[in-house]
């Protein structure tokens, strides 16, 4: 598969989504630093960078609002080729997204299989897990004699099985393209309340497109990394356009534009040689809201911390030998 065909497919899909759907928000957790958060949205990514990696993201959205959205995500992944001698990877994600009395959380374990395609690798992956929605009972009625009977007094908590599928193609240090579908069961979480009242929440199926490229300017030791991130739930679409500049493989700065919603400046630093040869990354972004919410919000803060420990071929061989010895 040629690179131009892959890029054409991603671009064509994006244009079809944009032309057919309105721009809005969906159920899944929202982040601005999505270029560092590919695992959560695409199980085909796990094990792709030949390293043991972990990422922690925390987001405080629309500061100034009572009950503002608060989102946290912890993910980790690694290749398993040193154990299985097969090009497979595994990963785990745990997340929590809270808005006022409502919370949305879950976990998922992912696995992928990688193929050599052209100058890069194609990962095809699947993730299995659980999703939970919870409605608290901490409501305060303006008029205590007119309490809304449709709000459950004791709250509601419902869980369901969840599954994702994705494909992720990457040419190392050059480009990546990913297509994925999340929440394939599209479950409806429901419960009969008092009287004729009924709680129902549909976990909508989501579709994602991600793509990025690296322009290397060797003479000034600078990498320019434009990328895009698109998601839709079939009734609304959200599009992010991003660019960051990485100087001397250490400092980065850039911005993300979320269509009709926010501009997010971002900065970060990464340091090699942590715990022998690991790489530590720390990033921060601040959303400057461009929608009408800006009249009531002080923006959104987001912090990213990531660590990767590379696995070279020599280490893989040593670990295989140790496993064989233990097996004897």
Tab-separated table of C-alpha atoms in Angstrom:
chain	number	residue	atom	x	y	z
A	1	UNK	CA	0.000	0.000	0.000
A	2	UNK	CA	1.531	3.300	-1.071
A	3	UNK	CA	1.751	6.232	1.311
A	4	UNK	CA	-0.282	8.527	-0.951
A	5	UNK	CA	-3.112	5.978	-1.006
A	6	UNK	CA	-3.192	5.868	2.793
A	7	UNK	CA	-3.225	9.655	3.076
A	8	UNK	CA	-5.904	9.911	0.378
A	9	UNK	CA	-8.121	7.446	2.271
A	10	UNK	CA	-7.777	9.398	5.520
A	11	UNK	CA	-8.403	12.732	3.819
A	12	UNK	CA	-11.398	11.477	1.854
A	13	UNK	CA	-12.960	10.000	5.003
A	14	UNK	CA	-12.449	13.293	6.856
A	15	UNK	CA	-14.116	15.296	4.078
A	16	UNK	CA	-17.074	12.922	3.991
A	17	UNK	CA	-17.554	13.296	7.746
A	18	UNK	CA	-17.262	17.068	7.647
A	19	UNK	CA	-19.669	17.412	4.759
A	20	UNK	CA	-22.327	15.136	6.196
A	21	UNK	CA	-22.353	16.084	9.870
A	22	UNK	CA	-22.609	19.089	12.145
A	23	UNK	CA	-19.661	20.077	14.304
A	24	UNK	CA	-20.199	19.436	18.015
A	25	UNK	CA	-19.021	17.300	20.936
A	26	UNK	CA	-19.387	13.584	21.722
A	27	UNK	CA	-19.433	11.342	24.795
A	28	UNK	CA	-15.817	10.201	24.885
A	29	UNK	CA	-13.274	12.059	27.062
A	30	UNK	CA	-11.870	15.141	25.360
A	31	UNK	CA	-8.189	16.117	25.299
A	32	UNK	CA	-6.163	18.708	23.402
A	33	UNK	CA	-2.831	16.833	23.417
A	34	UNK	CA	-4.161	13.946	21.319
A	35	UNK	CA	-0.841	13.493	19.498
A	36	UNK	CA	0.403	11.976	22.799
A	37	UNK	CA	-2.776	9.981	23.377
A	38	UNK	CA	-3.121	7.656	20.402
A	39	UNK	CA	-3.490	4.429	22.385
A	40	UNK	CA	-6.865	5.302	23.940
A	41	UNK	CA	-8.475	6.027	20.580
A	42	UNK	CA	-6.893	3.256	18.505
A	43	UNK	CA	-5.971	-0.241	19.782
A	44	UNK	CA	-3.896	-0.782	16.626
A	45	UNK	CA	-1.331	1.599	18.130
A	46	UNK	CA	-0.306	-0.609	21.083
A	47	UNK	CA	3.196	-2.037	20.811
A	48	UNK	CA	4.000	0.182	17.822
A	49	UNK	CA	7.078	1.979	19.165
A	50	UNK	CA	9.110	-0.986	20.440
A	51	UNK	CA	9.075	0.333	24.012
A	52	UNK	CA	7.300	0.018	27.339
A	53	UNK	CA	5.309	3.259	27.536
A	54	UNK	CA	2.894	4.882	29.972
A	55	UNK	CA	0.922	8.124	29.709
A	56	UNK	CA	-1.066	10.080	32.284
A	57	UNK	CA	-3.426	12.883	31.221
A	58	UNK	CA	-5.425	15.193	33.465
A	59	UNK	CA	-7.832	17.874	32.277
A	60	UNK	CA	-9.829	20.577	34.079
A	61	UNK	CA	-12.273	21.979	31.528
A	62	UNK	CA	-14.183	25.284	31.589
A	63	UNK	CA	-12.619	26.589	34.794
A	64	UNK	CA	-15.119	28.871	36.513
A	65	UNK	CA	-18.120	26.595	36.087
A	66	UNK	CA	-19.586	24.735	39.049
A	67	UNK	CA	-19.528	21.023	38.227
A	68	UNK	CA	-17.026	21.600	35.415
A	69	UNK	CA	-15.811	18.583	33.397
A	70	UNK	CA	-12.833	16.818	34.985
A	71	UNK	CA	-11.117	14.089	32.989
A	72	UNK	CA	-8.290	11.673	33.827
A	73	UNK	CA	-6.706	8.937	31.746
A	74	UNK	CA	-3.926	6.444	32.483
A	75	UNK	CA	-2.676	4.189	29.688
A	76	UNK	CA	0.265	1.850	29.143
A	77	UNK	CA	1.368	-0.472	26.350
A	78	UNK	CA	4.297	-2.583	25.178
A	79	UNK	CA	5.308	-5.110	22.501
A	80	UNK	CA	5.199	-8.799	23.461
A	81	UNK	CA	7.604	-10.040	20.804
A	82	UNK	CA	10.270	-10.745	23.425
A	83	UNK	CA	7.937	-13.341	24.985
A	84	UNK	CA	5.954	-14.719	22.061
A	85	UNK	CA	8.394	-14.132	19.191
A	86	UNK	CA	5.382	-12.716	17.343
A	87	UNK	CA	4.798	-9.078	16.277
A	88	UNK	CA	2.049	-8.420	18.808
A	89	UNK	CA	1.461	-5.747	21.430
A	90	UNK	CA	-0.686	-5.290	24.530
A	91	UNK	CA	-2.003	-2.294	26.407
A	92	UNK	CA	-4.339	-1.135	29.180
A	93	UNK	CA	-6.303	2.102	29.629
A	94	UNK	CA	-8.268	3.380	32.641
A	95	UNK	CA	-10.267	6.591	32.401
A	96	UNK	CA	-12.719	8.795	34.298
A	97	UNK	CA	-14.783	11.703	32.969
A	98	UNK	CA	-17.005	13.652	35.365
A	99	UNK	CA	-19.463	16.475	34.672
A	100	UNK	CA	-21.519	17.696	37.599
A	101	UNK	CA	-23.636	14.822	38.933
A	102	UNK	CA	-22.787	12.609	35.967
A	103	UNK	CA	-19.664	10.465	35.604
A	104	UNK	CA	-18.484	8.240	32.759
A	105	UNK	CA	-15.629	5.829	33.383
A	106	UNK	CA	-14.183	2.544	32.284
A	107	UNK	CA	-11.181	0.414	31.445
A	108	UNK	CA	-10.058	-1.582	28.445
A	109	UNK	CA	-7.302	-4.055	27.602
A	110	UNK	CA	-5.992	-3.924	24.034
A	111	UNK	CA	-4.039	-6.270	21.793
A	112	UNK	CA	-2.599	-5.729	18.312
A	113	UNK	CA	-0.840	-7.629	15.543
A	114	UNK	CA	1.645	-5.831	13.305
A	115	UNK	CA	2.419	-6.320	9.610
A	116	UNK	CA	5.245	-4.903	7.531
A	117	UNK	CA	3.690	-2.749	4.775
A	118	UNK	CA	5.914	-0.746	2.444
A	119	UNK	CA	8.358	1.333	4.453
A	120	UNK	CA	6.307	1.088	7.627
A	121	UNK	CA	4.179	-1.145	9.820
A	122	UNK	CA	0.428	-1.660	9.987
A	123	UNK	CA	-1.064	-2.556	13.358
A	124	UNK	CA	-4.538	-4.072	13.606
A	125	UNK	CA	-5.928	-4.148	17.113
A	126	UNK	CA	-8.926	-4.834	19.303
A	127	UNK	CA	-9.704	-3.818	22.874
A	128	UNK	CA	-12.162	-5.303	25.361
A	129	UNK	CA	-13.368	-3.707	28.562
A	130	UNK	CA	-16.191	-2.211	30.584
A	131	UNK	CA	-17.900	1.178	30.586
A	132	UNK	CA	-19.854	2.609	33.522
A	133	UNK	CA	-22.222	5.573	33.741
A	134	UNK	CA	-23.191	6.977	37.112
A	135	UNK	CA	-25.754	9.596	38.095
A	136	UNK	CA	-25.337	10.871	41.660
A	137	UNK	CA	-28.098	11.947	44.022
A	138	UNK	CA	-26.626	15.231	45.258
A	139	UNK	CA	-29.218	17.441	43.578
A	140	UNK	CA	-30.460	20.607	45.274
A	141	UNK	CA	-33.994	21.705	44.382
A	142	UNK	CA	-34.648	25.443	44.065
A	143	UNK	CA	-38.160	24.825	45.394
A	144	UNK	CA	-38.190	21.873	47.849
A	145	UNK	CA	-41.913	21.415	47.239
A	146	UNK	CA	-41.414	20.930	43.507
A	147	UNK	CA	-38.709	18.258	43.300
A	148	UNK	CA	-38.474	16.749	39.820
A	149	UNK	CA	-39.741	13.150	40.166
A	150	UNK	CA	-37.782	12.044	37.077
A	151	UNK	CA	-34.465	12.484	38.918
A	152	UNK	CA	-33.685	9.284	40.881
A	153	UNK	CA	-33.399	9.958	44.629
A	154	UNK	CA	-30.787	7.249	45.162
A	155	UNK	CA	-28.807	7.812	41.966
A	156	UNK	CA	-28.171	5.308	39.205
A	157	UNK	CA	-25.074	3.309	38.248
A	158	UNK	CA	-25.009	0.990	35.223
A	159	UNK	CA	-22.183	-0.883	33.482
A	160	UNK	CA	-21.790	-2.683	30.184
A	161	UNK	CA	-19.297	-4.627	28.102
A	162	UNK	CA	-17.295	-2.507	25.636
A	163	UNK	CA	-15.172	-3.249	22.547
A	164	UNK	CA	-13.039	-1.196	20.120
A	165	UNK	CA	-11.325	-1.938	16.807
A	166	UNK	CA	-8.643	-0.005	14.930
A	167	UNK	CA	-5.931	0.040	12.316
A	168	UNK	CA	-2.767	2.128	12.676
A	169	UNK	CA	-0.064	2.607	10.034
A	170	UNK	CA	3.266	4.262	10.833
A	171	UNK	CA	6.560	4.979	9.147
A	172	UNK	CA	8.882	5.590	12.076
A	173	UNK	CA	9.805	9.245	12.627
A	174	UNK	CA	7.959	10.180	9.424
A	175	UNK	CA	4.172	9.764	9.392
A	176	UNK	CA	1.221	7.954	10.921
A	177	UNK	CA	-2.417	7.358	9.952
A	178	UNK	CA	-5.060	5.689	12.097
A	179	UNK	CA	-8.702	4.686	11.612
A	180	UNK	CA	-10.734	3.237	14.477
A	181	UNK	CA	-14.199	2.473	15.836
A	182	UNK	CA	-14.925	2.643	19.567
A	183	UNK	CA	-17.888	1.246	21.545
A	184	UNK	CA	-18.843	-1.284	18.887
A	185	UNK	CA	-21.667	-2.868	20.984
A	186	UNK	CA	-23.313	0.600	21.174
A	187	UNK	CA	-24.956	-0.494	24.416
A	188	UNK	CA	-27.982	1.136	26.020
A	189	UNK	CA	-27.739	1.316	29.813
A	190	UNK	CA	-31.213	1.522	31.321
A	191	UNK	CA	-33.092	1.056	34.583
A	192	UNK	CA	-36.716	1.287	35.639
A	193	UNK	CA	-37.166	3.947	38.313
A	194	UNK	CA	-40.141	4.746	40.513
A	195	UNK	CA	-43.527	4.881	38.835
A	196	UNK	CA	-43.329	5.381	35.091
A	197	UNK	CA	-39.883	7.004	35.195
A	198	UNK	CA	-37.103	5.350	33.238
A	199	UNK	CA	-33.342	5.971	33.109
A	200	UNK	CA	-31.695	5.329	29.727
A	201	UNK	CA	-28.234	6.164	28.412
A	202	UNK	CA	-26.903	5.038	25.040
A	203	UNK	CA	-23.140	4.563	24.654
A	204	UNK	CA	-22.843	5.780	21.079
A	205	UNK	CA	-20.429	4.206	18.621
A	206	UNK	CA	-17.537	6.596	17.826
A	207	UNK	CA	-15.313	6.779	14.738
A	208	UNK	CA	-11.814	8.284	14.765
A	209	UNK	CA	-9.295	9.427	12.190
A	210	UNK	CA	-5.803	10.530	13.220
A	211	UNK	CA	-2.866	11.483	11.035
A	212	UNK	CA	0.470	13.197	11.503
A	213	UNK	CA	3.701	13.979	9.691
A	214	UNK	CA	7.233	15.008	10.706
A	215	UNK	CA	9.252	17.563	8.732
A	216	UNK	CA	12.910	17.340	9.743
A	217	UNK	CA	14.993	20.550	9.505
A	218	UNK	CA	18.437	19.112	10.198
A	219	UNK	CA	20.395	22.344	9.846
A	220	UNK	CA	18.663	23.892	12.878
A	221	UNK	CA	17.843	20.610	14.682
A	222	UNK	CA	14.095	21.227	14.516
A	223	UNK	CA	11.166	18.900	13.833
A	224	UNK	CA	7.847	20.350	12.660
A	225	UNK	CA	4.968	17.985	13.461
A	226	UNK	CA	1.550	18.845	11.973
A	227	UNK	CA	-1.309	16.487	12.797
A	228	UNK	CA	-5.079	16.181	12.725
A	229	UNK	CA	-7.575	14.398	14.936
A	230	UNK	CA	-11.191	13.822	13.906
A	231	UNK	CA	-13.983	12.066	15.770
A	232	UNK	CA	-17.691	11.541	15.146
A	233	UNK	CA	-20.516	9.643	16.796
A	234	UNK	CA	-22.674	9.638	13.650
A	235	UNK	CA	-24.619	12.774	14.573
A	236	UNK	CA	-21.862	15.311	15.264
A	237	UNK	CA	-18.195	15.708	14.358
A	238	UNK	CA	-15.242	17.337	16.079
A	239	UNK	CA	-12.031	18.251	14.248
A	240	UNK	CA	-8.660	19.244	15.730
A	241	UNK	CA	-5.764	20.643	13.695
A	242	UNK	CA	-2.414	20.729	15.475
A	243	UNK	CA	1.203	21.653	14.944
A	244	UNK	CA	4.148	21.489	17.318
A	245	UNK	CA	7.819	22.314	16.820
A	246	UNK	CA	10.340	20.105	18.639
A	247	UNK	CA	13.750	21.726	19.146
A	248	UNK	CA	16.865	19.572	19.693
A	249	UNK	CA	14.595	16.641	20.542
A	250	UNK	CA	13.997	18.312	23.910
A	251	UNK	CA	11.647	21.312	23.916
A	252	UNK	CA	8.383	21.720	22.049
A	253	UNK	CA	5.797	24.422	21.557
A	254	UNK	CA	2.756	24.630	19.343
A	255	UNK	CA	-0.998	24.965	19.216
A	256	UNK	CA	-4.175	23.045	18.516
A	257	UNK	CA	-7.317	24.452	16.918
A	258	UNK	CA	-10.580	22.685	17.685
A	259	UNK	CA	-13.063	23.757	15.043
A	260	UNK	CA	-15.635	26.228	16.405
A	261	UNK	CA	-14.591	25.546	19.981
A	262	UNK	CA	-11.080	26.483	21.156
A	263	UNK	CA	-7.472	27.354	20.412
A	264	UNK	CA	-5.020	25.546	22.673
A	265	UNK	CA	-1.400	26.744	22.953
A	266	UNK	CA	0.865	23.980	24.268
A	267	UNK	CA	4.406	23.610	25.538
A	268	UNK	CA	6.471	20.684	26.734
A	269	UNK	CA	9.834	19.168	27.408
A	270	UNK	CA	11.283	15.684	27.009
A	271	UNK	CA	14.472	14.265	28.463
A	272	UNK	CA	16.339	11.162	27.339
A	273	UNK	CA	18.534	9.061	29.615
A	274	UNK	CA	16.004	8.683	32.429
A	275	UNK	CA	16.523	5.329	34.195
A	276	UNK	CA	19.384	4.434	31.828
A	277	UNK	CA	17.811	5.119	28.408
A	278	UNK	CA	14.168	5.969	29.044
A	279	UNK	CA	12.465	9.148	27.830
A	280	UNK	CA	10.315	11.330	30.065
A	281	UNK	CA	7.813	13.788	28.541
A	282	UNK	CA	5.859	16.519	30.306
A	283	UNK	CA	3.384	18.712	28.429
A	284	UNK	CA	0.868	21.432	29.234
A	285	UNK	CA	-1.915	22.992	27.177
A	286	UNK	CA	-4.420	25.750	27.854
A	287	UNK	CA	-7.664	25.968	25.899
A	288	UNK	CA	-8.707	29.483	24.950
A	289	UNK	CA	-12.420	29.017	24.308
A	290	UNK	CA	-13.733	30.556	21.075
A	291	UNK	CA	-17.400	29.519	21.388
A	292	UNK	CA	-20.043	31.378	23.423
A	293	UNK	CA	-18.867	29.467	26.506
A	294	UNK	CA	-15.945	31.936	26.656
A	295	UNK	CA	-18.260	34.473	28.322
A	296	UNK	CA	-18.559	32.238	31.381
A	297	UNK	CA	-15.381	30.147	31.438
A	298	UNK	CA	-11.730	30.832	32.292
A	299	UNK	CA	-10.511	28.250	29.779
A	300	UNK	CA	-9.301	24.676	30.274
A	301	UNK	CA	-6.061	23.297	31.697
A	302	UNK	CA	-4.479	19.996	30.647
A	303	UNK	CA	-1.311	18.234	31.807
A	304	UNK	CA	0.374	15.240	30.161
A	305	UNK	CA	3.138	13.070	31.645
A	306	UNK	CA	4.597	10.217	29.613
A	307	UNK	CA	7.484	7.793	29.963
A	308	UNK	CA	8.921	5.293	27.476
A	309	UNK	CA	11.642	2.732	28.010
A	310	UNK	CA	12.937	1.391	24.670
A	311	UNK	CA	13.475	-2.329	24.134
A	312	UNK	CA	16.343	-3.110	21.796
A	313	UNK	CA	16.999	-6.419	20.085
A	314	UNK	CA	19.730	-7.400	22.538
A	315	UNK	CA	17.358	-7.066	25.479
A	316	UNK	CA	14.707	-9.089	23.663
A	317	UNK	CA	17.172	-11.921	23.069
A	318	UNK	CA	18.266	-11.920	26.719
A	319	UNK	CA	14.661	-12.028	27.950
A	320	UNK	CA	13.811	-14.905	25.603
A	321	UNK	CA	16.805	-16.845	26.929
A	322	UNK	CA	15.757	-16.220	30.530
A	323	UNK	CA	12.207	-17.344	29.792
A	324	UNK	CA	13.494	-20.526	28.117
A	325	UNK	CA	15.716	-21.293	31.114
A	326	UNK	CA	12.806	-20.782	33.511
A	327	UNK	CA	10.669	-23.042	31.339
A	328	UNK	CA	13.211	-25.831	31.719
